[in-house]
CSV table of C-alpha atoms and ligand atoms in Angstrom, one decimal:
chain,number,residue,atom,x,y,z
A,12,MET,CA,147.3,-69.4,32.3
A,13,SER,CA,146.0,-72.2,30.0
A,14,GLY,CA,143.7,-70.1,27.9
A,15,GLN,CA,140.6,-71.8,29.4
A,16,GLU,CA,140.4,-69.2,32.1
A,17,GLN,CA,139.4,-66.5,29.6
A,18,ARG,CA,136.1,-68.1,28.9
A,19,PHE,CA,135.1,-67.9,32.6
A,20,VAL,CA,136.4,-64.4,33.0
A,21,GLU,CA,134.5,-63.3,29.9
A,22,ASP,CA,131.3,-64.6,31.5
A,23,VAL,CA,132.1,-62.4,34.5
A,24,PHE,CA,132.5,-59.3,32.3
A,25,ASN,CA,129.5,-60.1,30.2
A,26,SER,CA,127.3,-60.5,33.2
A,27,ASN,CA,129.0,-57.5,34.8
A,28,TRP,CA,129.2,-59.5,38.0
A,29,ILE,CA,132.4,-57.8,39.4
A,30,ALA,CA,131.1,-57.3,42.9
A,31,PRO,CA,133.1,-59.5,45.2
A,32,LEU,CA,130.7,-62.4,45.5
A,33,GLY,CA,128.9,-64.0,42.7
A,34,PRO,CA,128.1,-67.3,40.9
A,35,HIS,CA,131.8,-68.2,40.1
A,36,VAL,CA,132.7,-68.1,43.7
A,37,ASP,CA,130.0,-70.6,44.6
A,38,ALA,CA,130.9,-72.8,41.6
A,39,PHE,CA,134.7,-72.7,42.4
A,40,GLU,CA,133.9,-73.8,46.0
A,41,ARG,CA,131.7,-76.6,44.8
A,42,GLU,CA,134.4,-77.8,42.3
A,43,ILE,CA,137.2,-77.7,44.8
A,44,ALA,CA,135.0,-79.6,47.4
A,45,GLN,CA,134.1,-82.2,44.8
A,46,TYR,CA,137.7,-82.6,43.7
A,47,ALA,CA,138.9,-83.0,47.3
A,48,GLY,CA,136.0,-85.2,48.2
A,49,VAL,CA,135.0,-83.1,51.2
A,50,LYS,CA,131.6,-81.6,52.2
A,51,GLY,CA,132.4,-78.0,51.7
A,52,ALA,CA,134.9,-75.2,50.9
A,53,VAL,CA,135.1,-71.4,51.4
A,54,ALA,CA,136.9,-69.3,48.9
A,55,LEU,CA,139.2,-66.7,50.5
A,56,SER,CA,141.6,-64.0,49.5
A,57,SER,CA,144.6,-66.1,50.5
A,58,GLY,CA,145.8,-69.3,52.0
A,59,THR,CA,147.1,-67.2,54.9
A,60,ALA,CA,143.5,-66.0,55.6
A,61,ALA,CA,142.3,-69.6,55.5
A,62,ILE,CA,144.8,-70.6,58.2
A,63,HIS,CA,143.9,-67.5,60.2
A,64,LEU,CA,140.2,-68.3,60.2
A,65,ALA,CA,140.7,-72.0,60.9
A,66,LEU,CA,142.8,-71.1,64.0
A,67,ARG,CA,140.2,-68.6,65.2
A,68,TYR,CA,137.4,-71.2,64.7
A,69,LEU,CA,139.4,-73.7,66.8
A,70,GLY,CA,139.4,-71.1,69.6
A,71,VAL,CA,143.0,-70.2,69.5
A,72,GLY,CA,143.6,-67.0,71.4
A,73,MET,CA,145.9,-65.0,73.6
A,74,GLY,CA,148.6,-67.1,75.2
A,75,ASP,CA,147.6,-70.4,73.6
A,76,MET,CA,150.2,-72.8,72.1
A,77,VAL,CA,150.0,-74.0,68.5
A,78,PHE,CA,152.4,-76.7,67.1
A,79,CYS,CA,153.6,-76.0,63.6
A,80,SER,CA,156.0,-77.5,61.1
A,81,SER,CA,159.3,-75.6,61.2
A,82,LEU,CA,160.4,-76.2,57.6
A,83,THR,CA,157.9,-74.0,55.8
A,84,PHE,CA,157.0,-70.5,54.6
A,85,ALA,CA,156.3,-67.9,57.3
A,86,ALA,CA,152.7,-67.7,56.2
A,87,SER,CA,152.0,-71.1,57.9
A,88,ALA,CA,152.8,-69.6,61.3
A,89,ASN,CA,152.1,-65.9,61.0
A,90,PRO,CA,148.3,-66.3,61.7
A,91,ILE,CA,149.3,-67.9,65.1
A,92,LEU,CA,150.7,-64.5,66.0
A,93,TYR,CA,147.7,-62.6,64.6
A,94,LEU,CA,145.7,-64.3,67.4
A,95,GLY,CA,148.2,-63.6,70.2
A,96,ALA,CA,149.1,-67.3,70.5
A,97,LYS,CA,152.5,-68.9,70.5
A,98,PRO,CA,154.0,-71.3,68.0
A,99,VAL,CA,156.1,-74.3,68.9
A,100,PHE,CA,158.1,-75.6,66.0
A,101,ILE,CA,158.4,-79.2,65.0
A,102,ASP,CA,161.3,-80.6,63.0
A,103,SER,CA,161.1,-82.6,59.8
A,104,GLU,CA,161.8,-86.3,59.3
A,105,PRO,CA,164.5,-87.4,56.8
A,106,GLU,CA,162.1,-89.7,54.8
A,107,THR,CA,159.7,-87.0,53.6
A,108,TRP,CA,161.2,-83.7,54.8
A,109,ASN,CA,157.8,-83.1,56.5
A,110,MET,CA,156.8,-83.1,60.1
A,111,SER,CA,158.6,-85.7,62.2
A,112,SER,CA,156.3,-87.9,64.3
A,113,LEU,CA,159.2,-88.4,66.8
A,114,ALA,CA,159.6,-84.7,67.3
A,115,LEU,CA,155.8,-84.2,67.5
A,116,GLU,CA,155.4,-86.9,70.1
A,117,ARG,CA,158.2,-85.4,72.2
A,118,ALA,CA,156.6,-81.9,71.9
A,119,PHE,CA,153.3,-83.3,73.3
A,120,VAL,CA,155.0,-85.2,76.2
A,121,GLU,CA,157.2,-82.3,77.2
A,122,GLY,CA,154.4,-79.7,76.7
A,123,GLU,CA,152.1,-81.8,79.0
A,124,SER,CA,154.8,-81.9,81.6
A,125,LYS,CA,155.1,-78.1,81.4
A,126,GLY,CA,151.4,-77.9,81.9
A,127,TYR,CA,150.0,-77.2,78.4
A,128,ILE,CA,148.6,-79.0,75.4
A,129,PRO,CA,148.4,-77.1,72.1
A,130,LYS,CA,145.1,-75.8,70.8
A,131,ALA,CA,145.9,-76.9,67.3
A,132,VAL,CA,148.6,-78.5,65.2
A,133,ILE,CA,149.4,-77.1,61.7
A,134,ILE,CA,151.0,-79.8,59.5
A,135,ILE,CA,152.4,-78.5,56.2
A,136,ASN,CA,153.0,-80.6,53.1
A,137,LEU,CA,156.3,-79.5,51.6
A,138,TYR,CA,157.0,-78.8,47.9
A,139,GLY,CA,154.1,-80.9,46.7
A,140,GLN,CA,154.5,-83.9,49.0
A,141,SER,CA,152.1,-85.0,51.8
A,142,ALA,CA,153.3,-85.4,55.3
A,143,ASP,CA,152.8,-88.9,56.8
A,144,MET,CA,149.4,-87.9,57.9
A,145,PHE,CA,148.2,-91.1,59.6
A,146,SER,CA,151.2,-91.4,62.0
A,147,LEU,CA,150.9,-87.7,62.8
A,148,LEU,CA,147.1,-87.8,63.2
A,149,GLU,CA,147.4,-90.8,65.5
A,150,ILE,CA,149.4,-88.7,68.0
A,151,CYS,CA,147.2,-85.6,67.7
A,152,ASN,CA,144.0,-87.7,68.1
A,153,ARG,CA,145.5,-89.3,71.3
A,154,TYR,CA,145.7,-85.8,72.8
A,155,ASN,CA,142.4,-84.8,71.2
A,156,VAL,CA,144.0,-81.8,69.4
A,157,PRO,CA,142.6,-80.8,66.0
A,158,VAL,CA,144.8,-80.6,62.9
A,159,ILE,CA,144.9,-77.9,60.2
A,160,GLU,CA,146.5,-79.3,57.1
A,161,ASP,CA,148.5,-76.6,55.2
A,162,ALA,CA,148.2,-78.0,51.7
A,163,ALA,CA,149.1,-74.7,50.0
A,164,GLU,CA,152.0,-76.5,48.2
A,165,SER,CA,150.3,-79.9,47.7
A,166,LEU,CA,147.1,-79.3,45.8
A,167,GLY,CA,147.0,-82.2,43.3
A,168,ALA,CA,149.0,-84.6,45.5
A,169,THR,CA,147.6,-87.7,47.2
A,170,TYR,CA,148.2,-89.6,50.4
A,171,LYS,CA,147.1,-93.2,50.5
A,172,GLY,CA,144.9,-92.6,47.4
A,173,ARG,CA,143.1,-89.6,48.9
A,174,PRO,CA,143.6,-85.9,47.9
A,175,SER,CA,146.2,-84.1,50.0
A,176,GLY,CA,144.6,-81.5,52.3
A,177,THR,CA,141.6,-83.7,53.4
A,178,PHE,CA,143.1,-85.3,56.5
A,179,GLY,CA,142.7,-82.7,59.2
A,180,LYS,CA,139.7,-80.9,60.7
A,181,PHE,CA,140.5,-78.2,58.1
A,182,GLY,CA,142.6,-78.2,55.0
A,183,ILE,CA,143.9,-75.1,53.2
A,184,TYR,CA,144.9,-74.4,49.6
A,185,SER,CA,146.6,-71.4,48.1
A,186,PHE,CA,146.2,-69.9,44.6
A,187,ASN,CA,149.0,-67.4,45.0
A,188,GLY,CA,150.9,-66.7,41.8
A,189,ASN,CA,153.7,-69.2,42.5
A,190,LYS,CA,151.5,-72.2,43.3
A,191,ILE,CA,150.7,-75.1,41.0
A,192,ILE,CA,147.5,-73.4,39.9
A,193,THR,CA,146.8,-69.7,40.5
A,194,THR,CA,144.1,-67.0,40.6
A,195,SER,CA,146.9,-64.5,41.0
A,196,GLY,CA,146.0,-64.5,44.7
A,197,GLY,CA,143.5,-66.5,46.6
A,198,GLY,CA,142.9,-69.4,49.0
A,199,MET,CA,140.4,-72.0,50.0
A,200,LEU,CA,139.4,-73.5,53.3
A,201,ILE,CA,138.0,-77.0,53.1
A,202,SER,CA,136.3,-79.2,55.7
A,203,ASP,CA,133.6,-81.8,56.3
A,204,ASP,CA,132.2,-79.6,59.0
A,205,LEU,CA,129.7,-77.4,57.2
A,206,GLU,CA,128.7,-75.5,60.4
A,207,ALA,CA,132.3,-74.5,60.9
A,208,LEU,CA,132.6,-73.3,57.3
A,209,GLU,CA,129.5,-71.3,57.6
A,210,LYS,CA,131.0,-69.5,60.6
A,211,VAL,CA,134.2,-68.9,58.8
A,212,CYS,CA,132.3,-67.5,55.8
A,213,PHE,CA,130.5,-65.1,58.2
A,214,TRP,CA,133.8,-63.8,59.6
A,215,ALA,CA,135.3,-63.5,56.1
A,216,THR,CA,132.5,-61.2,55.0
A,217,GLN,CA,132.8,-58.6,57.8
A,218,ALA,CA,130.7,-60.6,60.3
A,219,ARG,CA,127.4,-59.1,59.3
A,220,ASP,CA,124.5,-60.3,61.5
A,221,PRO,CA,121.4,-61.4,59.6
A,222,ALA,CA,119.6,-58.0,59.7
A,223,ARG,CA,118.6,-55.6,56.9
A,224,HIS,CA,120.5,-52.8,58.6
A,225,TYR,CA,124.3,-53.3,59.1
A,226,GLN,CA,124.6,-54.9,62.5
A,227,HIS,CA,127.6,-56.6,64.0
A,228,SER,CA,128.1,-58.5,67.3
A,229,GLU,CA,131.5,-59.9,66.4
A,230,PHE,CA,134.5,-58.5,64.5
A,231,GLY,CA,135.1,-59.9,61.0
A,232,TYR,CA,137.5,-59.5,58.1
A,233,ASN,CA,137.3,-58.7,54.4
A,234,TYR,CA,138.7,-62.1,53.4
A,235,ARG,CA,136.5,-63.3,50.5
A,236,LEU,CA,137.7,-64.2,47.0
A,237,SER,CA,136.3,-62.1,44.3
A,238,ASN,CA,134.1,-63.4,41.5
A,239,VAL,CA,136.7,-62.4,38.9
A,240,LEU,CA,139.4,-64.4,40.5
A,241,ALA,CA,137.2,-67.4,41.2
A,242,ALA,CA,136.4,-67.5,37.5
A,243,ILE,CA,140.2,-67.7,36.8
A,244,GLY,CA,140.4,-70.5,39.4
A,245,ARG,CA,137.7,-72.5,37.6
A,246,GLY,CA,139.7,-72.4,34.4
A,247,GLN,CA,142.8,-73.4,36.3
A,248,MET,CA,141.1,-76.4,37.9
A,249,LEU,CA,140.6,-77.8,34.4
A,250,VAL,CA,144.3,-78.0,33.9
A,251,LEU,CA,145.4,-79.1,37.4
A,252,GLU,CA,146.1,-82.6,36.4
A,253,GLU,CA,148.1,-81.4,33.4
A,254,ARG,CA,150.2,-79.1,35.7
A,255,VAL,CA,150.9,-82.0,38.1
A,256,LYS,CA,152.1,-84.1,35.1
A,257,ALA,CA,154.3,-81.3,33.9
A,258,ARG,CA,155.9,-80.7,37.4
A,259,ARG,CA,156.5,-84.4,37.8
A,260,SER,CA,158.2,-84.7,34.4
A,261,VAL,CA,160.4,-81.7,35.3
A,262,TYR,CA,161.4,-83.6,38.5
A,263,ASN,CA,162.0,-86.9,36.6
A,264,ARG,CA,164.3,-85.2,34.1
A,265,TYR,CA,166.4,-83.6,36.8
A,266,PHE,CA,166.4,-87.0,38.6
A,267,GLU,CA,167.6,-88.9,35.5
A,268,GLU,CA,170.4,-86.4,34.9
A,269,LEU,CA,171.6,-85.6,38.4
A,270,ALA,CA,170.6,-88.3,40.9
A,271,TYR,CA,173.5,-90.6,40.0
A,272,ILE,CA,176.0,-88.0,41.2
A,273,ASP,CA,177.7,-89.0,44.5
A,274,GLY,CA,176.7,-86.5,47.2
A,275,ILE,CA,173.5,-85.2,45.5
A,276,GLU,CA,170.2,-86.5,47.1
A,277,PHE,CA,166.8,-85.6,45.9
A,278,MET,CA,163.9,-84.9,48.2
A,279,PRO,CA,162.6,-88.5,48.6
A,280,GLU,CA,159.2,-89.4,47.3
A,281,ALA,CA,157.5,-91.5,50.0
A,282,PRO,CA,155.7,-94.6,48.8
A,283,PHE,CA,152.4,-93.6,50.6
A,284,GLY,CA,151.3,-91.2,47.8
A,285,ARG,CA,151.9,-89.1,44.8
A,286,SER,CA,153.9,-85.9,45.1
A,287,THR,CA,153.2,-83.1,42.6
A,288,HIS,CA,156.9,-82.1,42.8
A,289,TRP,CA,155.6,-78.5,42.9
A,290,LEU,CA,159.3,-77.7,43.4
A,291,THR,CA,162.2,-80.1,42.7
A,292,ALA,CA,164.5,-79.9,45.7
A,293,LEU,CA,167.8,-81.6,46.4
A,294,THR,CA,170.7,-81.5,48.8
A,295,VAL,CA,174.4,-81.2,48.2
A,296,ASP,CA,176.9,-82.9,50.4
A,297,PRO,CA,179.9,-80.6,50.1
A,298,GLU,CA,182.4,-83.3,51.2
A,299,ARG,CA,181.3,-85.7,48.5
A,300,CYS,CA,180.5,-83.1,45.8
A,301,GLY,CA,183.5,-80.9,46.4
A,302,VAL,CA,181.2,-77.8,46.2
A,303,THR,CA,178.5,-76.4,48.5
A,304,ALA,CA,174.9,-75.7,47.7
A,305,LEU,CA,175.7,-72.0,47.9
A,306,LYS,CA,178.4,-72.4,45.2
A,307,ILE,CA,176.0,-74.1,42.9
A,308,MET,CA,173.3,-71.5,43.5
A,309,ASN,CA,175.8,-68.8,42.7
A,310,ALA,CA,176.9,-70.6,39.5
A,311,LEU,CA,173.2,-70.8,38.5
A,312,GLY,CA,172.8,-67.1,39.3
A,313,ASN,CA,175.8,-66.2,37.1
A,314,SER,CA,174.0,-68.0,34.2
A,315,ASN,CA,170.9,-65.9,35.0
A,316,ILE,CA,169.1,-69.0,36.4
A,317,GLU,CA,167.1,-68.4,39.6
A,318,SER,CA,167.3,-71.0,42.3
A,319,ARG,CA,166.6,-70.8,46.0
A,320,PRO,CA,167.7,-72.4,49.2
A,321,VAL,CA,165.2,-74.7,51.0
A,322,TRP,CA,162.9,-72.7,53.4
A,323,LYS,CA,164.8,-71.3,56.3
A,324,PRO,CA,163.3,-73.1,59.2
A,325,LEU,CA,160.9,-70.9,61.2
A,326,HIS,CA,162.6,-71.6,64.5
A,327,LEU,CA,165.8,-70.0,63.0
A,328,GLN,CA,163.9,-66.8,62.0
A,329,PRO,CA,164.6,-63.7,64.0
A,330,LEU,CA,160.8,-63.3,64.3
A,331,PHE,CA,160.4,-66.6,66.1
A,332,SER,CA,163.7,-66.7,68.0
A,333,ASN,CA,162.0,-67.0,71.4
A,334,CYS,CA,159.8,-70.0,70.4
A,335,GLU,CA,160.3,-73.6,71.4
A,336,TYR,CA,161.6,-76.1,68.9
A,337,TYR,CA,161.6,-79.9,68.9
A,338,SER,CA,164.2,-81.6,66.7
A,339,HIS,CA,163.7,-85.0,65.0
A,340,GLU,CA,166.1,-86.6,67.4
A,341,GLN,CA,168.0,-85.1,70.3
A,342,GLY,CA,171.0,-83.5,68.7
A,343,GLU,CA,169.8,-84.1,65.1
A,344,SER,CA,167.9,-81.2,63.5
A,345,VAL,CA,166.8,-82.4,60.0
A,346,SER,CA,165.3,-79.0,58.9
A,347,GLU,CA,168.6,-77.2,59.7
A,348,ARG,CA,170.6,-79.7,57.7
A,349,LEU,CA,168.2,-79.4,54.7
A,350,PHE,CA,168.4,-75.6,54.9
A,351,GLN,CA,172.2,-75.7,54.9
A,352,THR,CA,172.5,-78.1,52.0
A,353,GLY,CA,169.3,-77.8,50.0
A,354,ILE,CA,168.5,-76.1,46.7
A,355,CYS,CA,165.2,-75.6,45.0
A,356,LEU,CA,165.7,-75.8,41.2
A,357,PRO,CA,163.6,-74.0,38.6
A,358,SER,CA,160.5,-76.2,38.4
A,359,GLY,CA,157.8,-74.3,36.5
A,360,SER,CA,155.1,-76.2,34.7
A,361,ASN,CA,156.1,-74.3,31.5
A,362,LEU,CA,159.9,-74.9,31.8
A,363,SER,CA,161.1,-76.1,28.4
A,364,LYS,CA,163.3,-79.1,28.0
A,365,GLN,CA,165.9,-76.9,26.5
A,366,ASP,CA,165.9,-74.5,29.5
A,367,GLN,CA,166.0,-77.4,31.8
A,368,TYR,CA,169.2,-78.7,30.1
A,369,CYS,CA,170.7,-75.3,30.7
A,370,VAL,CA,170.1,-75.8,34.4
A,371,ILE,CA,171.5,-79.4,34.3
A,372,ASN,CA,174.6,-78.4,32.3
A,373,CYS,CA,175.3,-75.5,34.6
A,374,ILE,CA,175.2,-77.8,37.7
A,375,ASN,CA,177.4,-80.4,35.9
A,376,ASN,CA,179.9,-77.7,35.0
A,377,CYS,CA,180.0,-76.4,38.5
A,378,LEU,CA,180.6,-79.9,39.9
A,379,ASN,CA,183.3,-80.4,37.4
A,380,LYS,CA,184.8,-77.1,38.4
A,381,LEU,CA,184.5,-75.7,34.9
A,382,LEU,CA,182.9,-72.5,36.3
B,410,LIG,C1,152.1,-70.1,49.8
B,410,LIG,C2,152.0,-70.7,51.1
B,410,LIG,C3,151.1,-70.2,52.1
B,410,LIG,C4,150.3,-68.9,51.9
B,410,LIG,O1,149.4,-68.9,50.9
B,410,LIG,P1,149.0,-67.4,50.4
B,410,LIG,O2,147.8,-67.7,49.5
B,410,LIG,O3,150.1,-66.8,49.7
B,410,LIG,O4,148.6,-66.6,51.6
B,410,LIG,C5,150.9,-70.9,53.3
B,410,LIG,N1,151.6,-72.0,53.5
B,410,LIG,C6,152.5,-72.5,52.6
B,410,LIG,C7,153.3,-73.7,53.0
B,410,LIG,C8,152.7,-71.8,51.4
B,410,LIG,O5,153.7,-72.3,50.6
């Protein structure tokens, strides 16, 4: 928290407007839509809920296929299962670690030859960096398949000068506790299609037909963000740019101190936009470094420093073991290599310079076999 949230939350308490909906929800939606430069936004209880409702709006149902990035958090793909549809996972490209247009193209061609085209494509923006949206959209547009941009990790980033999350039919943001700004939990669905957003909002509030008595012709969900949490979100939006700067300077310091080491490669920042570097991630080549990524993570852990592997690709998850997967090139799975060799370093916006040097020294010691 920045301190500015408290002013908004105080207003909630002073007005006693605790009931789920309220003026801060409307204002938060307006502010996000304005920030992103889109026509509208619907505040929801999570980013996962936003993906779920976007997929339902696109008519995804039992037995349908949905293409989805493989190198991501399970929340990107779980809503496909909620609707009884089937994910097909698409590999990353080495340049951005995001969805590979080569793999996407092959998935479309082979899908078509098997007699299906997907109902939707979920493109995720990894660790604060946009995917190469124009080349991916070109393929999806050719097949007339709508895109949901999972920008849960890339709020604050840009692609070709435009805010990340605004390139598909729908974009989603998350305000979960670990994201660049947070409402403790929450999400947002954005779009230029106001009719679609109205329908989604209807489903998110238990699908109540316009009648004084409670009447329902469709099933809905309890998926709206509360007025209290929206108030926190409004305070957080005031510091988004500050948070991006902080994450980028954390990345820059790691880069200055570690990038020269033979065998260490940072997640590349593509020239097409600005990454927030929500997380700083790098890969460790065990041949050239003399140690594995796992060894470094263990050394960090021994110094009480938390680090994580890069996401385990979804096509390798037991839950999705029977799903199709298209690798970047035949015989070259980029996401698997990133999972085997990748580390996400402590990247919080409030990480002190001193703490960051503890991380850097620990890695250096491990590489020099002092630990
Ligand atoms: C966090 C995250 C989500 C889910 O957001 P919630 O608000 O936690 O439901 C979805 N996709 C990605 C890529 C995420 O990192």
